[in-house]
XYZ file of C-alpha atoms in Angstrom:
728
model
C 48.881 17.183 2.182
C 48.019 15.265 5.321
C 44.442 14.281 5.939
C 42.952 15.805 9.060
C 41.054 13.646 11.502
C 37.307 13.832 11.964
C 34.636 12.103 14.013
C 34.642 8.329 13.940
C 31.255 8.027 12.172
C 32.134 9.921 8.970
C 31.219 8.201 5.700
C 32.006 9.342 2.168
C 29.381 8.265 -0.374
C 30.285 8.445 -4.067
C 27.732 8.137 -6.880
C 27.111 10.071 -10.085
C 23.345 9.841 -9.517
C 22.153 12.908 -7.525
C 19.052 11.018 -6.322
C 21.227 8.218 -4.914
C 23.385 10.770 -3.075
C 20.442 12.589 -1.521
C 18.769 9.320 -0.535
C 21.946 7.988 1.119
C 22.504 11.234 3.012
C 18.918 11.327 4.244
C 18.511 7.658 5.155
C 21.917 6.795 6.619
C 22.410 10.235 8.136
C 19.291 9.590 10.224
C 21.287 7.012 12.188
C 23.784 9.590 13.427
C 26.487 9.217 10.770
C 28.171 12.288 9.319
C 27.684 11.941 5.570
C 29.763 13.597 2.853
C 28.868 12.967 -0.784
C 30.742 13.227 -4.059
C 29.389 13.098 -7.597
C 32.484 11.566 -9.223
C 35.593 9.616 -8.438
C 37.782 12.691 -8.983
C 35.700 14.790 -6.573
C 35.863 12.002 -3.971
C 39.636 11.754 -4.335
C 40.013 15.476 -3.695
C 37.801 15.246 -0.584
C 39.760 12.246 0.734
C 42.989 14.257 0.457
C 41.573 16.875 2.839
C 39.791 14.568 5.282
C 40.278 11.065 6.631
C 37.256 8.800 6.161
C 36.872 5.569 8.114
C 34.472 4.289 5.410
C 33.978 5.047 1.721
C 30.851 3.723 -0.013
C 31.165 4.024 -3.782
C 29.226 3.058 -6.872
C 31.086 0.660 -9.164
C 30.261 2.170 -12.547
C 30.872 5.903 -12.859
C 32.119 8.039 -15.765
C 35.746 9.176 -15.652
C 36.934 7.144 -12.681
C 35.125 3.956 -11.687
C 34.740 2.677 -8.146
C 37.678 0.239 -8.287
C 40.078 2.929 -9.477
C 38.876 5.227 -6.705
C 39.464 2.524 -4.084
C 43.019 1.955 -5.312
C 43.801 5.697 -5.281
C 42.493 6.297 -1.747
C 44.260 3.202 -0.413
C 47.610 4.803 -1.238
C 47.071 7.611 1.319
C 44.509 6.031 3.670
C 45.388 2.333 3.950
C 43.108 1.786 6.945
C 39.954 3.073 5.241
C 37.162 0.527 4.731
C 35.370 0.335 1.360
C 31.908 -0.770 0.342
C 31.096 -1.277 -3.337
C 27.542 -0.529 -4.555
C 26.496 -2.172 -7.810
C 23.768 -4.035 -9.638
C 25.996 -7.094 -10.168
C 25.236 -10.261 -8.155
C 27.576 -10.721 -5.191
C 29.033 -13.987 -6.533
C 30.022 -12.303 -9.806
C 31.507 -9.403 -7.834
C 33.668 -11.676 -5.718
C 34.990 -13.341 -8.846
C 35.630 -10.067 -10.677
C 37.031 -8.143 -7.692
C 38.711 -10.474 -5.201
C 39.408 -9.658 -1.559
C 43.000 -8.691 -2.429
C 41.664 -5.355 -3.660
C 40.812 -4.430 -0.066
C 37.060 -4.163 -0.536
C 35.286 -4.951 2.723
C 31.863 -5.708 1.294
C 29.333 -5.324 -1.489
C 25.850 -3.814 -1.619
C 23.603 -4.768 -4.530
C 21.018 -2.396 -5.911
C 18.331 -1.684 -4.952
C 19.375 -1.525 -1.315
C 17.127 -1.076 1.693
C 18.218 0.816 4.850
C 18.539 -2.356 6.976
C 20.618 -4.066 4.282
C 22.912 -1.073 3.894
C 23.364 -0.617 7.645
C 24.262 -4.288 7.991
C 26.832 -3.919 5.189
C 28.292 -0.793 6.826
C 28.619 -2.617 10.142
C 30.220 -5.577 8.371
C 32.709 -3.312 6.593
C 33.878 -1.809 9.878
C 34.105 -5.222 11.508
C 36.141 -6.548 8.593
C 38.472 -3.572 8.276
C 39.044 -2.788 11.947
C 39.309 -6.160 13.602
C 35.765 -6.433 14.887
C 35.477 -2.966 16.458
C 31.937 -1.882 15.782
C 30.832 1.451 14.442
C 29.193 2.360 17.702
C 32.603 2.586 19.451
C 34.882 5.588 18.834
C 38.357 4.565 17.750
C 41.741 6.233 18.215
C 42.569 5.777 14.544
C 39.580 7.874 13.583
C 39.956 10.648 16.144
C 37.065 12.530 17.754
C 36.462 16.053 19.010
C 34.474 16.932 22.098
C 33.042 20.403 22.710
C 33.465 21.553 26.310
C 31.248 24.435 27.467
C 32.731 25.541 30.826
C 33.489 29.063 32.092
C 35.569 27.902 35.082
C 39.129 27.545 33.771
C 40.349 25.169 36.475
C 37.438 22.778 35.908
C 38.017 22.955 32.150
C 41.704 22.126 32.632
C 40.792 19.079 34.713
C 38.402 17.802 32.027
C 41.022 18.292 29.313
C 43.640 16.448 31.348
C 41.274 13.533 31.935
C 40.584 13.241 28.226
C 44.211 13.325 27.140
C 45.830 11.233 29.886
C 44.732 7.598 29.762
C 46.070 4.906 32.075
C 48.519 2.230 30.995
C 45.650 -0.276 30.927
C 43.818 1.789 28.311
C 46.200 1.400 25.389
C 43.268 0.700 23.029
C 41.004 3.332 24.565
C 39.968 6.195 22.298
C 41.584 9.612 22.593
C 39.534 12.755 22.157
C 40.444 16.177 20.879
C 38.873 18.998 22.852
C 37.459 22.374 21.869
C 36.727 24.786 24.717
C 34.254 27.659 24.918
C 32.988 29.547 27.974
C 29.533 30.741 26.996
C 26.427 28.994 25.639
C 26.109 31.535 22.835
C 29.625 30.647 21.628
C 28.799 26.937 21.806
C 25.661 27.395 19.718
C 27.595 29.244 17.012
C 30.274 26.541 16.892
C 27.676 23.770 16.732
C 26.126 25.355 13.647
C 29.336 24.966 11.627
C 31.320 22.093 13.169
C 30.684 18.461 14.012
C 31.411 16.966 17.437
C 31.327 13.512 18.964
C 29.730 14.943 22.122
C 29.092 18.134 24.088
C 30.119 18.395 27.751
C 28.327 21.329 29.337
C 28.125 22.935 32.776
C 24.589 23.930 33.754
C 25.833 27.145 35.366
C 27.105 29.450 32.607
C 27.342 33.247 32.414
C 24.570 33.453 29.820
C 22.471 30.395 30.706
C 21.500 28.462 33.794
C 19.757 25.153 34.426
C 18.294 22.606 32.045
C 17.295 25.290 29.535
C 20.933 25.061 28.456
C 20.370 21.469 27.298
C 17.200 22.409 25.439
C 18.961 25.174 23.500
C 21.824 22.851 22.524
C 19.329 20.233 21.291
C 17.583 22.864 19.180
C 20.817 23.618 17.307
C 22.448 20.157 17.315
C 19.803 17.472 17.954
C 22.092 14.636 16.799
C 24.985 15.392 19.159
C 24.966 13.580 22.535
C 25.124 15.875 25.577
C 26.819 15.192 28.924
C 26.131 17.437 31.914
C 28.841 18.299 34.474
C 27.949 20.169 37.636
C 29.111 20.744 41.160
C 25.737 19.711 42.600
C 25.099 16.068 43.426
C 21.350 16.494 43.160
C 19.141 13.602 42.023
C 16.235 15.854 41.071
C 18.400 18.018 38.808
C 19.992 14.901 37.308
C 16.591 13.427 36.406
C 15.419 16.754 34.977
C 18.558 16.943 32.831
C 18.053 13.428 31.514
C 14.422 14.175 30.671
C 15.567 17.248 28.730
C 17.781 15.056 26.548
C 21.121 14.697 28.327
C 22.777 11.302 27.932
C 24.690 11.440 31.252
C 25.084 13.547 34.421
C 28.521 13.822 36.077
C 29.434 15.526 39.358
C 32.661 17.537 39.565
C 35.170 16.099 41.986
C 33.939 12.558 41.261
C 35.304 12.304 37.711
C 38.455 10.569 36.499
C 39.806 9.961 33.022
C 38.413 6.463 32.705
C 34.905 7.356 33.856
C 34.828 10.452 31.625
C 35.899 8.601 28.498
C 33.475 5.795 29.295
C 30.692 8.352 29.771
C 31.397 9.781 26.320
C 31.346 6.325 24.732
C 28.098 5.436 26.488
C 26.568 8.785 25.578
C 27.326 8.141 21.926
C 25.788 4.677 22.197
C 22.655 5.981 23.901
C 22.311 8.736 21.310
C 22.674 6.251 18.479
C 19.990 4.066 20.056
C 17.752 7.109 20.427
C 18.232 7.972 16.750
C 17.576 4.383 15.733
C 14.328 4.277 17.704
C 13.336 7.641 16.261
C 13.994 6.299 12.798
C 11.823 3.265 13.474
C 9.056 5.537 14.748
C 9.279 8.171 12.012
C 10.467 6.417 8.855
C 9.343 3.594 6.618
C 11.783 0.696 7.020
C 11.569 -0.411 3.382
C 11.854 2.837 1.422
C 13.513 5.163 3.943
C 10.730 7.710 3.372
C 8.819 9.131 6.307
C 5.937 6.989 7.503
C 2.263 7.780 7.968
C 2.568 9.129 11.517
C 5.331 11.557 10.542
C 3.449 12.626 7.424
C 0.303 13.392 9.427
C 2.340 15.497 11.880
C 3.873 17.498 9.044
C 0.485 18.060 7.441
C -0.814 19.367 10.772
C 2.194 21.673 11.166
C 1.790 22.966 7.605
C -1.924 23.497 8.099
C -1.381 25.568 11.250
C 1.223 27.717 9.514
C -0.630 28.208 6.211
C -3.938 28.922 7.945
C -2.422 32.000 9.581
C -0.830 33.154 6.317
C -3.932 32.623 4.141
C -1.896 30.421 1.815
C -2.322 27.147 -0.048
C -0.840 23.682 0.075
C -1.696 20.337 -1.471
C -1.809 16.696 -0.431
C -1.352 14.032 -3.087
C -1.840 10.308 -2.587
C -0.395 7.957 -5.187
C -1.553 4.359 -5.421
C 0.442 1.900 -7.531
C -2.002 0.383 -10.019
C -2.426 -3.411 -9.861
C 0.425 -3.812 -7.369
C -1.003 -7.128 -6.166
C -0.515 -8.499 -9.675
C 3.168 -7.495 -9.583
C 3.613 -9.370 -6.313
C 1.808 -12.421 -7.644
C 3.640 -12.555 -10.963
C 7.186 -11.567 -9.966
C 7.317 -12.258 -6.210
C 7.451 -10.026 -3.140
C 11.172 -9.262 -3.484
C 10.527 -7.656 -6.861
C 7.453 -5.958 -5.412
C 9.621 -4.455 -2.661
C 12.100 -3.260 -5.282
C 9.273 -1.548 -7.184
C 8.122 0.227 -4.009
C 11.660 1.408 -3.245
C 12.088 2.708 -6.784
C 8.675 4.419 -6.754
C 9.746 6.236 -3.591
C 13.026 7.283 -5.218
C 11.263 8.591 -8.318
C 8.733 10.540 -6.285
C 11.539 12.137 -4.269
C 13.235 13.188 -7.513
C 9.995 14.502 -9.040
C 8.993 16.880 -6.253
C 10.677 19.978 -4.874
C 13.371 19.778 -2.212
C 11.117 21.086 0.545
C 8.152 18.831 -0.254
C 7.562 15.753 1.920
C 7.292 12.283 0.391
C 5.983 9.433 2.543
C 4.891 5.833 2.256
C 1.675 5.601 4.267
C 0.412 2.153 3.302
C 1.230 -0.971 1.322
C 1.353 0.571 -2.160
C 0.188 4.081 -1.268
C 2.582 7.040 -1.197
C 1.849 10.577 -0.066
C 3.242 13.963 -1.065
C 2.863 17.163 0.943
C 3.414 20.072 -1.453
C 3.825 23.253 0.565
C 3.399 26.877 -0.519
C 1.729 26.205 -3.856
C 0.537 29.267 -5.785
C -2.583 27.696 -7.291
C -4.232 24.619 -8.752
C -2.496 24.812 -12.159
C 1.096 24.432 -10.825
C -0.122 21.683 -8.482
C -1.645 19.786 -11.393
C 1.631 20.179 -13.255
C 3.478 18.704 -10.268
C 0.955 15.855 -10.065
C 1.419 15.057 -13.756
C 5.198 15.171 -13.280
C 4.849 12.545 -10.557
C 2.861 10.246 -12.839
C 5.299 10.847 -15.685
C 8.171 9.749 -13.433
C 6.697 6.251 -13.416
C 6.539 5.879 -17.206
C 10.070 4.554 -17.621
C 9.870 0.756 -17.084
C 11.204 -0.586 -13.789
C 14.120 -3.017 -14.026
C 14.154 -5.866 -11.508
C 15.572 -9.400 -11.669
C 16.221 -9.145 -15.409
C 12.597 -8.088 -15.870
C 11.228 -4.887 -17.351
C 8.049 -3.978 -15.480
C 5.635 -1.276 -16.582
C 4.162 0.546 -13.595
C 1.428 3.170 -13.516
C -0.139 5.050 -10.651
C -3.407 6.747 -9.809
C -3.163 10.046 -7.960
C -5.700 11.707 -5.697
C -5.194 15.455 -5.155
C -6.632 17.606 -2.359
C -5.908 21.352 -2.276
C -6.242 23.530 0.814
C -8.506 25.393 1.476
C -10.886 24.128 -1.218
C -10.786 20.470 -0.095
C -11.481 21.041 3.583
C -10.491 22.609 6.861
C -8.062 20.725 9.081
C -5.380 18.128 8.440
C -7.686 15.143 8.992
C -10.251 16.458 6.517
C -7.586 17.152 3.894
C -6.017 13.703 4.139
C -9.477 12.115 3.974
C -10.237 14.224 0.887
C -7.089 12.989 -0.843
C -8.072 9.397 0.014
C -11.517 9.988 -1.468
C -10.010 11.416 -4.655
C -7.623 8.464 -4.979
C -10.414 5.935 -4.462
C -12.692 7.593 -7.004
C -9.811 7.831 -9.448
C -9.083 4.105 -9.184
C -12.767 3.326 -9.635
C -13.151 5.456 -12.765
C -9.852 5.831 -14.585
C -6.432 4.588 -13.586
C -3.114 6.232 -14.452
C -4.590 9.704 -14.031
C -4.869 12.605 -11.600
C -8.201 12.917 -9.828
C -8.793 16.211 -7.993
C -11.100 16.349 -4.996
C -14.103 18.651 -5.039
C -16.591 19.373 -2.215
C -19.239 17.342 -4.066
C -17.065 14.267 -3.588
C -17.239 14.693 0.178
C -21.018 14.469 0.125
C -20.815 11.400 -2.094
C -18.213 9.866 0.186
C -20.296 10.567 3.274
C -23.319 9.010 1.568
C -21.230 5.984 0.666
C -20.079 5.587 4.266
C -23.655 5.861 5.529
C -24.773 3.271 2.996
C -21.938 0.923 3.968
C -22.880 1.201 7.631
C -26.502 0.532 6.742
C -25.528 -2.554 4.727
C -23.582 -3.928 7.697
C -26.584 -3.337 9.941
C -28.914 -4.974 7.406
C -26.727 -8.079 7.285
C -26.560 -8.204 11.066
C -30.310 -7.710 11.612
C -31.576 -9.773 8.668
C -33.135 -6.972 6.622
C -32.513 -8.619 3.252
C -35.216 -10.622 1.550
C -35.519 -12.801 -1.550
C -37.743 -12.276 -4.566
C -38.190 -14.992 -7.176
C -38.571 -14.551 -10.931
C -39.886 -17.494 -12.979
C -38.015 -18.987 -15.936
C -40.275 -20.197 -18.749
C -39.531 -23.078 -21.126
C -40.738 -22.120 -24.586
C -41.064 -25.717 -25.796
C -42.807 -27.111 -22.700
C -44.968 -24.049 -22.317
C -44.536 -23.800 -18.521
C -42.356 -22.569 -15.683
C -39.382 -24.867 -15.059
C -37.399 -22.804 -12.593
C -37.030 -19.579 -10.638
C -34.118 -17.262 -10.010
C -33.586 -16.038 -6.431
C -32.957 -12.273 -6.385
C -31.871 -10.298 -3.317
C -33.869 -7.240 -2.350
C -33.396 -4.685 0.419
C -36.131 -2.484 1.830
C -34.549 -0.455 4.666
C -37.013 0.560 7.340
C -38.245 4.082 6.726
C -36.251 4.494 3.511
C -36.531 3.820 -0.194
C -35.575 0.388 -1.586
C -31.860 0.102 -2.396
C -30.992 -1.472 -5.787
C -28.800 -4.608 -5.737
C -26.182 -2.834 -7.865
C -25.582 -0.536 -4.895
C -25.588 -2.881 -1.921
C -24.070 -6.103 -3.330
C -20.674 -4.471 -4.111
C -20.634 -3.166 -0.531
C -21.292 -6.662 0.794
C -18.288 -7.821 -1.229
C -16.062 -4.960 -0.054
C -16.917 -5.491 3.615
C -16.444 -9.279 3.424
C -20.081 -9.930 4.388
C -20.926 -11.549 1.063
C -19.950 -15.029 2.262
C -22.276 -14.845 5.264
C -25.142 -13.291 3.307
C -24.514 -15.585 0.319
C -24.835 -18.652 2.557
C -28.149 -17.289 3.850
C -29.412 -16.704 0.290
C -28.543 -20.278 -0.674
C -30.231 -21.722 2.417
C -33.379 -19.599 2.078
C -33.738 -20.326 -1.657
C -33.356 -24.081 -1.098
C -35.856 -23.975 1.775
C -38.393 -22.272 -0.487
C -37.721 -24.740 -3.316
C -38.403 -27.645 -0.957
C -41.788 -26.067 -0.140
C -42.694 -25.923 -3.846
C -41.652 -29.556 -4.278
C -44.015 -30.528 -1.463
C -46.797 -28.725 -3.346
C -46.296 -31.063 -6.299
C -43.807 -29.048 -8.395
C -41.264 -31.853 -8.123
C -39.098 -30.920 -11.123
C -38.841 -27.203 -10.366
C -35.274 -25.920 -9.914
C -33.830 -22.801 -8.280
C -31.040 -20.541 -9.604
C -28.819 -18.749 -7.073
C -26.219 -16.100 -7.912
C -22.780 -16.666 -6.373
C -20.322 -13.766 -6.003
C -16.728 -14.059 -7.251
C -15.688 -13.299 -3.666
C -17.319 -16.544 -2.533
C -14.939 -18.427 -4.819
C -11.877 -16.935 -3.105
C -12.367 -19.129 -0.034
C -12.398 -22.899 -0.002
C -15.683 -23.548 1.809
C -18.267 -22.956 -0.946
C -18.584 -26.597 -1.990
C -19.186 -27.765 1.593
C -21.795 -25.039 2.102
C -23.639 -26.119 -1.057
C -23.476 -29.826 -0.186
C -24.643 -29.277 3.397
C -27.492 -27.014 2.285
C -28.760 -29.558 -0.262
C -28.612 -32.320 2.351
C -30.364 -30.180 4.976
C -33.332 -29.559 2.663
C -33.321 -33.025 1.022
C -32.795 -31.645 -2.494
C -31.145 -33.393 -5.408
C -28.109 -31.452 -6.755
C -29.609 -31.076 -10.251
C -32.392 -28.948 -8.759
C -29.848 -26.239 -7.869
C -28.307 -23.987 -10.500
C -25.319 -21.854 -9.449
C -25.056 -18.683 -11.523
C -21.564 -17.208 -11.897
C -20.222 -14.310 -13.926
C -17.531 -14.534 -16.572
C -15.145 -12.798 -14.162
C -15.125 -15.958 -12.034
C -13.871 -17.976 -14.994
C -11.267 -15.346 -15.789
C -9.766 -15.613 -12.290
C -8.319 -18.949 -13.443
C -6.879 -19.646 -9.998
C -6.418 -23.095 -8.515
C -9.114 -22.429 -5.909
C -11.604 -21.313 -8.577
C -10.870 -24.274 -10.825
C -11.085 -26.759 -7.961
C -14.369 -25.239 -6.735
C -16.040 -25.377 -10.154
C -14.874 -28.944 -10.711
C -16.141 -30.007 -7.274
C -19.547 -28.408 -7.881
C -19.865 -30.301 -11.146
C -18.870 -33.561 -9.436
C -21.559 -32.847 -6.851
C -24.122 -32.678 -9.660
C -25.018 -28.981 -9.383
C -25.862 -27.122 -12.588
C -23.530 -24.266 -13.605
C -24.858 -21.223 -15.469
C -22.864 -18.250 -16.768
C -24.760 -15.047 -16.063
C -24.646 -11.961 -18.329
C -22.869 -13.985 -21.009
C -21.266 -11.899 -23.740
C -20.324 -8.920 -21.576
C -17.032 -10.298 -20.228
C -13.883 -11.810 -21.662
C -14.176 -15.528 -20.980
C -12.569 -18.010 -23.292
C -14.794 -20.622 -24.920
C -12.395 -23.245 -23.595
C -13.886 -22.735 -20.127
C -17.308 -23.815 -21.384
C -15.808 -27.184 -22.296
C -13.425 -27.534 -19.335
C -16.077 -27.091 -16.640
C -19.069 -28.632 -18.485
C -21.216 -25.516 -18.151
C -24.941 -26.287 -18.361
C -26.481 -22.946 -19.230
C -25.734 -19.560 -20.800
C -27.784 -16.503 -19.837
C -27.874 -13.861 -22.570
C -27.293 -10.451 -21.044
C -30.357 -8.208 -21.126
C -28.435 -5.487 -22.996
C -28.449 -7.734 -26.094
C -32.133 -8.581 -25.581
C -33.006 -4.871 -25.285
C -31.300 -4.218 -28.631
C -33.407 -6.741 -30.561
C -35.290 -4.876 -33.256
C -33.127 -1.757 -32.952
C -30.568 -0.542 -35.471
C -27.711 -1.918 -33.389
C -26.220 -5.378 -33.483
C -27.768 -6.692 -30.276
C -29.987 -9.156 -32.117
C -26.989 -10.428 -34.087
C -25.033 -11.078 -30.884
C -28.047 -12.718 -29.224
C -28.551 -14.942 -32.272
C -24.868 -15.930 -32.205
C -25.016 -16.876 -28.519
C -28.159 -18.941 -29.083
C -26.626 -20.711 -32.071
C -23.376 -21.465 -30.270
C -25.214 -22.700 -27.179
C -27.428 -25.037 -29.188
C -24.425 -26.580 -30.959
C -22.743 -27.099 -27.574
C -25.897 -28.697 -26.175
C -26.423 -25.977 -23.562
C -29.600 -24.424 -22.221
C -29.984 -20.773 -23.252
C -31.832 -18.304 -21.021
C -32.740 -14.882 -22.373
C -32.942 -12.351 -19.533
C -34.984 -9.173 -19.451
C -37.605 -9.977 -22.103
C -40.136 -7.140 -22.024
C -41.917 -7.257 -25.396
C -43.714 -9.825 -27.513
C -41.357 -9.056 -30.390
C -38.305 -9.966 -28.292
C -39.923 -13.208 -27.133
C -40.983 -14.253 -30.673
C -37.545 -13.420 -32.117
C -35.654 -15.480 -29.517
C -38.057 -18.426 -29.847
C -37.637 -18.427 -33.599
C -33.861 -18.469 -33.146
C -34.077 -21.540 -30.906
C -33.707 -20.054 -27.426
C -35.375 -22.528 -25.067
C -35.655 -20.572 -21.778
C -36.728 -17.019 -20.979
C -37.422 -14.697 -18.084
C -38.444 -11.080 -17.845
C -41.284 -8.685 -17.103
C -43.121 -9.858 -20.242
C -43.817 -13.113 -18.404
C -43.692 -12.205 -14.720
C -42.135 -9.716 -12.349
C -40.120 -10.995 -9.390
C -42.078 -11.302 -6.144
C -41.424 -12.830 -2.708
C -44.113 -15.531 -2.815
C -45.371 -17.868 -5.529
C -48.059 -20.478 -5.081
C -48.506 -23.463 -7.373
C -51.614 -21.816 -8.782
C -49.852 -18.517 -9.553
C -46.990 -20.357 -11.263
C -49.457 -22.420 -13.311
C -50.969 -19.188 -14.649
C -47.668 -18.440 -16.396
C -48.264 -20.984 -19.160
C -47.649 -20.864 -22.896
C -50.214 -23.078 -24.729
C -48.739 -25.948 -26.710
C -49.294 -24.810 -30.312
C -47.508 -25.143 -33.574
C -45.762 -21.807 -33.572
C -44.477 -19.124 -31.306
C -46.635 -16.384 -32.782
C -49.989 -17.993 -32.024
C -48.718 -19.169 -28.636
C -47.887 -15.672 -27.589
C -50.943 -14.048 -29.103
C -53.428 -16.434 -27.430
C -51.751 -16.523 -24.033
C -54.023 -14.599 -21.663
C -50.998 -13.754 -19.481
C -48.934 -12.260 -22.312
C -51.128 -11.089 -25.179
C -51.112 -7.315 -25.391
C -49.467 -6.938 -21.986
C -46.678 -4.456 -21.489
C -45.052 -4.672 -18.089
C -44.463 -0.965 -17.730
């Protein structure tokens, strides 16, 4: 059986993986190629006997007949066919195992990206056909043009021009021609057959003017269109081009060379148009649609479903801890993970659902025509389950999980923008509460989200207009019986509103990146106030300032501290920088260098909320920490049936053996104070001694004094500031 010719851009893709076949057809077909797929070597061989393919792209390892055997079989009947081999083997190993003598034009290693595959396809054609690129039709491949012309004489002239090349055009492509006389016939043919181009007269029995072009584009948007007409009219020509025609030719001014050149140029312009459309509509890495295309489809679905009183769902999937994958394995592996996530999502959803990549590690699914929330939740769980199998990349097995935010129309909102925002809100709340789970949006979340946005805007305004203030809480030395330091605490009293707790506004300062600016102000203001107390005669008083982990991510903290101390003429030992255990656990070069530099400067280092994190004791030795602050949760538990007092005792004992100062935070009762003193804790702060306030005079600080006596009990009982006082 002789193979029939087909258009020059036909590619046969062979892979036993259905997902690989659908992905190849969708991604590479978007560039204007005609894609046929086969699920086995035997099926591909049968297809190649019926049709000539300029290029065959085949997987190497397949059951029954592998890729090499398929290449050798097809070469017997189609010696001019180019072959690309797709495999997970490194290219160097491939070249050694399968030398060039086998006739393989190139190799594509998994996982491939669209740009990589297109480059390999171009290279295969260049290698196999002496440098002729895929964007030029070739005589060996053959090509069919559809002519839509009701005037027989004009049609005969066009056919003659196509078939009769000049002697100088020995390498010029030849085109087969199919003729029809009516637009309706052309539209029917275009639905079932593939053509290199359509040549159409704008004056047909059943259609007239540029509407003819529009109707052809509706049926065959990938086929380039060339207009022929008897009117040399610039206005009509421009209108035709705006409607999508690639060229405009005037009858009586056409010869064979110009017609064939017009077809070649039309194909080139169409390919460029498709390429630009792909760049505009699709994600270059994964081949999925991009954010702009996804938003358009959501809007189209919303308009349709709104009229039908139906339902649809939007799901946003965020890859958990993707930054860690990039940091640990490199960005190439990270890209591979994103490509594979996209492939698994495409396989997990229904054929008519839309999968998109809309951000760095965020994917979106538009699930249309869903019957209710239960099937949607099943689909969402199926998506998460698709990620459970470890990802293989660079000889590594990587476990990947995702968090999924789900918004269902009409419950989640009215309008495409509101629905997408609802899915974002659900995803964000899911990542904040519980990863690797589905989080469904409810109307209550919108109110919370709106409140959060208002609060974030207010925080930005407060930072800009200087609405924050500092309160100071004294730290008492049990042994010396006096105040030895104060902790600077941020407070926010918005004008005309209730005070906002630090646990609400400090995370927002960190998220918005304002923490560095505000943190520098806190340090400067606290040191300015400390200098005032020193001038009042409290020369050995020190100040403790909390530093956010975000401030350690830059490299300017040490300079800020040094400049602030110099500006206020303070010795470094009078400043105590309080950090959380999370700072130590970052264990990055910047963090380590910053802590070491602060110690070299002479600043004291305290670990705040000690016992609630995961820090290793080795950090206490490595960075010469000066002070541990026992978290108030352990202090609150003293005297209860829990083990808070045991943990507090252990921290005090460990700190004493390491020669560290121990501060107990949140002391509110005499029993807590006596217990910690008896255990050897040397520093304390809390409402039992003094509440934080914005101003302290020397006299008011002197009032917070524990008399020097022989025991903690009598000291506490006879202290006029503490005996019998309960702060609340």
